[in-house]
Amino acid sequence: MGNNASSPIPAQIPSVDMNKMLDEIDQEIGDEYSNKENNRVPSGVAALSFVPQQNRITKISQLFTFKKQLGCGASCCVLLVEAKDKSETLHALKEMQKRDAVNRRLFAQEYKVLNILKEHPNIVSFHSCYIDKCCYYIATQYCSGGTMLDRILRQ
């Protein structure tokens, strides 16, 4: 007598055109960092019109060379980077992941605060802001010597 137990039938996996799916994802992401007139931002979401078109790039590595990680917090990491232009200037580059929805608002708020305080002698100088496919970035003056807490404790 044969075995009456039927073997499980594998679930039917839908056919997926990976190229089409990747193109659709790329279009969704691309719309967010493109500066199209018809690209409307939903109500309650920070508009990012302050980011210049030339600073909406595919990858931040086009403009900067990564040197080391300076620190990480709840919403971002701060990296030491060197500009790839002729100046080779060092910057502290705050990197905020787009996948964390709150970072869009935090990015816009920090930009506004840094612009208001840009002439203050005790605030790091704002350099520029950038957007690529995965992150928001704020580039500021690099101040060596550790954190503010480190400096206070040394005095």
PDB file of C-alpha atoms in Angstrom:
ATOM      1  CA  MET A   1       0.000   0.000   0.000  1.00  0.00           C
ATOM      2  CA  GLY A   2       1.263   3.443  -0.856  1.00  0.00           C
ATOM      3  CA  ASN A   3       1.558   6.413   1.420  1.00  0.00           C
ATOM      4  CA  ASN A   4      -1.740   8.315   1.479  1.00  0.00           C
ATOM      5  CA  ALA A   5      -0.198  11.407   2.995  1.00  0.00           C
ATOM      6  CA  SER A   6      -0.012  14.010   0.338  1.00  0.00           C
ATOM      7  CA  SER A   7       3.167  16.030   0.053  1.00  0.00           C
ATOM      8  CA  PRO A   8       2.689  19.756   0.566  1.00  0.00           C
ATOM      9  CA  ILE A   9       2.319  21.766  -2.602  1.00  0.00           C
ATOM     10  CA  PRO A  10       4.670  24.740  -2.610  1.00  0.00           C
ATOM     11  CA  ALA A  11       2.938  28.122  -2.663  1.00  0.00           C
ATOM     12  CA  GLN A  12       2.847  29.693  -6.061  1.00  0.00           C
ATOM     13  CA  ILE A  13       5.411  32.529  -6.175  1.00  0.00           C
ATOM     14  CA  PRO A  14       4.219  35.361  -8.377  1.00  0.00           C
ATOM     15  CA  SER A  15       6.383  36.119 -11.350  1.00  0.00           C
ATOM     16  CA  VAL A  16       8.253  39.370 -10.783  1.00  0.00           C
ATOM     17  CA  ASP A  17      10.065  41.425 -13.367  1.00  0.00           C
ATOM     18  CA  MET A  18      12.991  42.623 -11.218  1.00  0.00           C
ATOM     19  CA  ASN A  19      14.050  45.299 -13.701  1.00  0.00           C
ATOM     20  CA  LYS A  20      10.546  46.757 -13.744  1.00  0.00           C
ATOM     21  CA  MET A  21      10.346  46.682  -9.943  1.00  0.00           C
ATOM     22  CA  LEU A  22      13.743  48.378  -9.578  1.00  0.00           C
ATOM     23  CA  ASP A  23      12.765  51.016 -12.144  1.00  0.00           C
ATOM     24  CA  GLU A  24       9.581  51.749 -10.180  1.00  0.00           C
ATOM     25  CA  ILE A  25      11.519  52.065  -6.902  1.00  0.00           C
ATOM     26  CA  ASP A  26      14.119  54.255  -8.586  1.00  0.00           C
ATOM     27  CA  GLN A  27      11.342  56.493  -9.947  1.00  0.00           C
ATOM     28  CA  GLU A  28       9.770  56.834  -6.488  1.00  0.00           C
ATOM     29  CA  ILE A  29      13.114  57.702  -4.922  1.00  0.00           C
ATOM     30  CA  GLY A  30      14.120  59.896  -7.864  1.00  0.00           C
ATOM     31  CA  ASP A  31      10.969  61.982  -7.588  1.00  0.00           C
ATOM     32  CA  GLU A  32      11.836  62.884  -4.013  1.00  0.00           C
ATOM     33  CA  TYR A  33      15.248  64.337  -4.767  1.00  0.00           C
ATOM     34  CA  SER A  34      14.450  65.825  -8.139  1.00  0.00           C
ATOM     35  CA  ASN A  35      13.435  69.474  -8.297  1.00  0.00           C
ATOM     36  CA  LYS A  36      10.453  69.181 -10.617  1.00  0.00           C
ATOM     37  CA  GLU A  37       7.828  71.905 -10.585  1.00  0.00           C
ATOM     38  CA  ASN A  38       5.057  69.317 -10.325  1.00  0.00           C
ATOM     39  CA  ASN A  39       6.710  67.465  -7.431  1.00  0.00           C
ATOM     40  CA  ARG A  40       4.252  68.424  -4.690  1.00  0.00           C
ATOM     41  CA  VAL A  41       5.071  67.732  -1.071  1.00  0.00           C
ATOM     42  CA  PRO A  42       2.172  66.381   1.007  1.00  0.00           C
ATOM     43  CA  SER A  43       0.680  68.704   3.614  1.00  0.00           C
ATOM     44  CA  GLY A  44       2.556  68.593   6.923  1.00  0.00           C
ATOM     45  CA  VAL A  45       5.781  67.338   5.323  1.00  0.00           C
ATOM     46  CA  ALA A  46       8.799  69.627   5.221  1.00  0.00           C
ATOM     47  CA  ALA A  47       9.465  71.047   1.761  1.00  0.00           C
ATOM     48  CA  LEU A  48      13.089  70.739   0.707  1.00  0.00           C
ATOM     49  CA  SER A  49      13.195  73.547  -1.832  1.00  0.00           C
ATOM     50  CA  PHE A  50      16.166  75.070   0.031  1.00  0.00           C
ATOM     51  CA  VAL A  51      18.446  72.320  -1.332  1.00  0.00           C
ATOM     52  CA  PRO A  52      20.021  73.622  -4.559  1.00  0.00           C
ATOM     53  CA  GLN A  53      19.432  71.517  -7.670  1.00  0.00           C
ATOM     54  CA  GLN A  54      23.175  70.867  -8.092  1.00  0.00           C
ATOM     55  CA  ASN A  55      23.212  69.398  -4.551  1.00  0.00           C
ATOM     56  CA  ARG A  56      20.598  66.754  -5.433  1.00  0.00           C
ATOM     57  CA  ILE A  57      22.928  63.981  -6.456  1.00  0.00           C
ATOM     58  CA  THR A  58      22.998  60.232  -6.952  1.00  0.00           C
ATOM     59  CA  LYS A  59      25.686  59.486  -4.357  1.00  0.00           C
ATOM     60  CA  ILE A  60      27.416  61.758  -1.846  1.00  0.00           C
ATOM     61  CA  SER A  61      30.722  60.051  -2.695  1.00  0.00           C
ATOM     62  CA  GLN A  62      30.677  62.076  -5.937  1.00  0.00           C
ATOM     63  CA  LEU A  63      31.557  65.161  -3.862  1.00  0.00           C
ATOM     64  CA  PHE A  64      33.310  63.923  -0.735  1.00  0.00           C
ATOM     65  CA  THR A  65      35.870  61.333   0.331  1.00  0.00           C
ATOM     66  CA  PHE A  66      35.019  59.586   3.600  1.00  0.00           C
ATOM     67  CA  LYS A  67      37.778  59.840   6.238  1.00  0.00           C
ATOM     68  CA  LYS A  68      36.202  58.499   9.446  1.00  0.00           C
ATOM     69  CA  GLN A  69      33.044  58.401  11.520  1.00  0.00           C
ATOM     70  CA  LEU A  70      32.987  61.124  14.171  1.00  0.00           C
ATOM     71  CA  GLY A  71      29.896  59.918  16.015  1.00  0.00           C
ATOM     72  CA  CYS A  72      26.387  58.502  15.811  1.00  0.00           C
ATOM     73  CA  GLY A  73      23.139  59.378  17.532  1.00  0.00           C
ATOM     74  CA  ALA A  74      19.482  58.438  17.406  1.00  0.00           C
ATOM     75  CA  SER A  75      18.738  60.163  14.102  1.00  0.00           C
ATOM     76  CA  CYS A  76      22.064  60.396  12.288  1.00  0.00           C
ATOM     77  CA  CYS A  77      25.778  59.772  12.003  1.00  0.00           C
ATOM     78  CA  VAL A  78      28.418  62.461  11.615  1.00  0.00           C
ATOM     79  CA  LEU A  79      31.290  61.741   9.262  1.00  0.00           C
ATOM     80  CA  LEU A  80      34.594  63.457   8.650  1.00  0.00           C
ATOM     81  CA  VAL A  81      34.839  63.991   4.899  1.00  0.00           C
ATOM     82  CA  GLU A  82      37.177  65.757   2.504  1.00  0.00           C
ATOM     83  CA  ALA A  83      35.834  67.727  -0.441  1.00  0.00           C
ATOM     84  CA  LYS A  84      36.876  66.287  -3.795  1.00  0.00           C
ATOM     85  CA  ASP A  85      37.135  69.747  -5.310  1.00  0.00           C
ATOM     86  CA  LYS A  86      40.433  71.608  -5.473  1.00  0.00           C
ATOM     87  CA  SER A  87      39.979  73.012  -1.949  1.00  0.00           C
ATOM     88  CA  GLU A  88      40.202  69.556  -0.311  1.00  0.00           C
ATOM     89  CA  THR A  89      38.484  71.120   2.708  1.00  0.00           C
ATOM     90  CA  LEU A  90      37.540  68.930   5.661  1.00  0.00           C
ATOM     91  CA  HIS A  91      33.876  69.004   6.720  1.00  0.00           C
ATOM     92  CA  ALA A  92      31.709  67.366   9.337  1.00  0.00           C
ATOM     93  CA  LEU A  93      28.936  65.744   7.300  1.00  0.00           C
ATOM     94  CA  LYS A  94      25.726  64.844   9.117  1.00  0.00           C
ATOM     95  CA  GLU A  95      24.065  61.885   7.398  1.00  0.00           C
ATOM     96  CA  MET A  96      20.332  61.327   8.005  1.00  0.00           C
ATOM     97  CA  GLN A  97      18.670  58.226   6.552  1.00  0.00           C
ATOM     98  CA  LYS A  98      15.586  58.834   4.396  1.00  0.00           C
ATOM     99  CA  ARG A  99      14.041  55.574   5.571  1.00  0.00           C
ATOM    100  CA  ASP A 100      13.430  57.209   8.959  1.00  0.00           C
ATOM    101  CA  ALA A 101      10.481  59.497   8.139  1.00  0.00           C
ATOM    102  CA  VAL A 102      11.201  62.006  10.924  1.00  0.00           C
ATOM    103  CA  ASN A 103      14.596  62.844   9.394  1.00  0.00           C
ATOM    104  CA  ARG A 104      13.051  64.892   6.584  1.00  0.00           C
ATOM    105  CA  ARG A 105      11.619  67.316   9.152  1.00  0.00           C
ATOM    106  CA  LEU A 106      14.804  67.272  11.270  1.00  0.00           C
ATOM    107  CA  PHE A 107      16.899  67.997   8.170  1.00  0.00           C
ATOM    108  CA  ALA A 108      14.757  71.025   7.275  1.00  0.00           C
ATOM    109  CA  GLN A 109      14.755  72.293  10.871  1.00  0.00           C
ATOM    110  CA  GLU A 110      18.515  71.995  11.269  1.00  0.00           C
ATOM    111  CA  TYR A 111      19.062  73.823   7.986  1.00  0.00           C
ATOM    112  CA  LYS A 112      16.857  76.693   9.214  1.00  0.00           C
ATOM    113  CA  VAL A 113      18.631  76.895  12.591  1.00  0.00           C
ATOM    114  CA  LEU A 114      22.107  76.851  11.036  1.00  0.00           C
ATOM    115  CA  ASN A 115      21.109  79.609   8.612  1.00  0.00           C
ATOM    116  CA  ILE A 116      19.767  81.779  11.424  1.00  0.00           C
ATOM    117  CA  LEU A 117      22.958  81.290  13.470  1.00  0.00           C
ATOM    118  CA  LYS A 118      25.464  81.361  10.602  1.00  0.00           C
ATOM    119  CA  GLU A 119      27.107  84.586  11.792  1.00  0.00           C
ATOM    120  CA  HIS A 120      27.428  83.491  15.434  1.00  0.00           C
ATOM    121  CA  PRO A 121      31.087  83.122  16.477  1.00  0.00           C
ATOM    122  CA  ASN A 122      30.402  80.077  18.699  1.00  0.00           C
ATOM    123  CA  ILE A 123      28.411  78.023  16.180  1.00  0.00           C
ATOM    124  CA  VAL A 124      30.047  75.878  13.489  1.00  0.00           C
ATOM    125  CA  SER A 125      29.827  77.376  10.022  1.00  0.00           C
ATOM    126  CA  PHE A 126      27.241  75.888   7.708  1.00  0.00           C
ATOM    127  CA  HIS A 127      28.722  74.855   4.361  1.00  0.00           C
ATOM    128  CA  SER A 128      25.854  73.311   2.378  1.00  0.00           C
ATOM    129  CA  CYS A 129      23.180  70.629   2.306  1.00  0.00           C
ATOM    130  CA  TYR A 130      22.753  67.680  -0.039  1.00  0.00           C
ATOM    131  CA  ILE A 131      20.296  64.934  -0.908  1.00  0.00           C
ATOM    132  CA  ASP A 132      21.078  61.625  -2.537  1.00  0.00           C
ATOM    133  CA  LYS A 133      18.971  58.513  -3.073  1.00  0.00           C
ATOM    134  CA  CYS A 134      19.212  57.282   0.518  1.00  0.00           C
ATOM    135  CA  CYS A 135      20.115  60.212   2.765  1.00  0.00           C
ATOM    136  CA  TYR A 136      19.881  63.881   3.662  1.00  0.00           C
ATOM    137  CA  TYR A 137      23.216  65.582   4.424  1.00  0.00           C
ATOM    138  CA  ILE A 138      24.324  68.756   6.173  1.00  0.00           C
ATOM    139  CA  ALA A 139      27.949  69.778   5.711  1.00  0.00           C
ATOM    140  CA  THR A 140      29.452  72.078   8.329  1.00  0.00           C
ATOM    141  CA  GLN A 141      32.847  73.316   9.364  1.00  0.00           C
ATOM    142  CA  TYR A 142      34.945  70.561  10.942  1.00  0.00           C
ATOM    143  CA  CYS A 143      36.116  71.387  14.455  1.00  0.00           C
ATOM    144  CA  SER A 144      38.829  69.075  15.737  1.00  0.00           C
ATOM    145  CA  GLY A 145      39.377  68.451  19.413  1.00  0.00           C
ATOM    146  CA  GLY A 146      36.496  66.159  20.350  1.00  0.00           C
ATOM    147  CA  THR A 147      33.007  66.889  21.573  1.00  0.00           C
ATOM    148  CA  MET A 148      31.864  69.986  23.427  1.00  0.00           C
ATOM    149  CA  LEU A 149      31.630  67.868  26.589  1.00  0.00           C
ATOM    150  CA  ASP A 150      35.284  66.816  26.135  1.00  0.00           C
ATOM    151  CA  ARG A 151      36.323  70.476  25.913  1.00  0.00           C
ATOM    152  CA  ILE A 152      34.314  71.495  28.983  1.00  0.00           C
ATOM    153  CA  LEU A 153      35.813  68.647  31.027  1.00  0.00           C
ATOM    154  CA  ARG A 154      39.363  69.613  29.985  1.00  0.00           C
ATOM    155  CA  GLN A 155      38.941  73.193  31.263  1.00  0.00           C
TER     156      GLN A 155
END
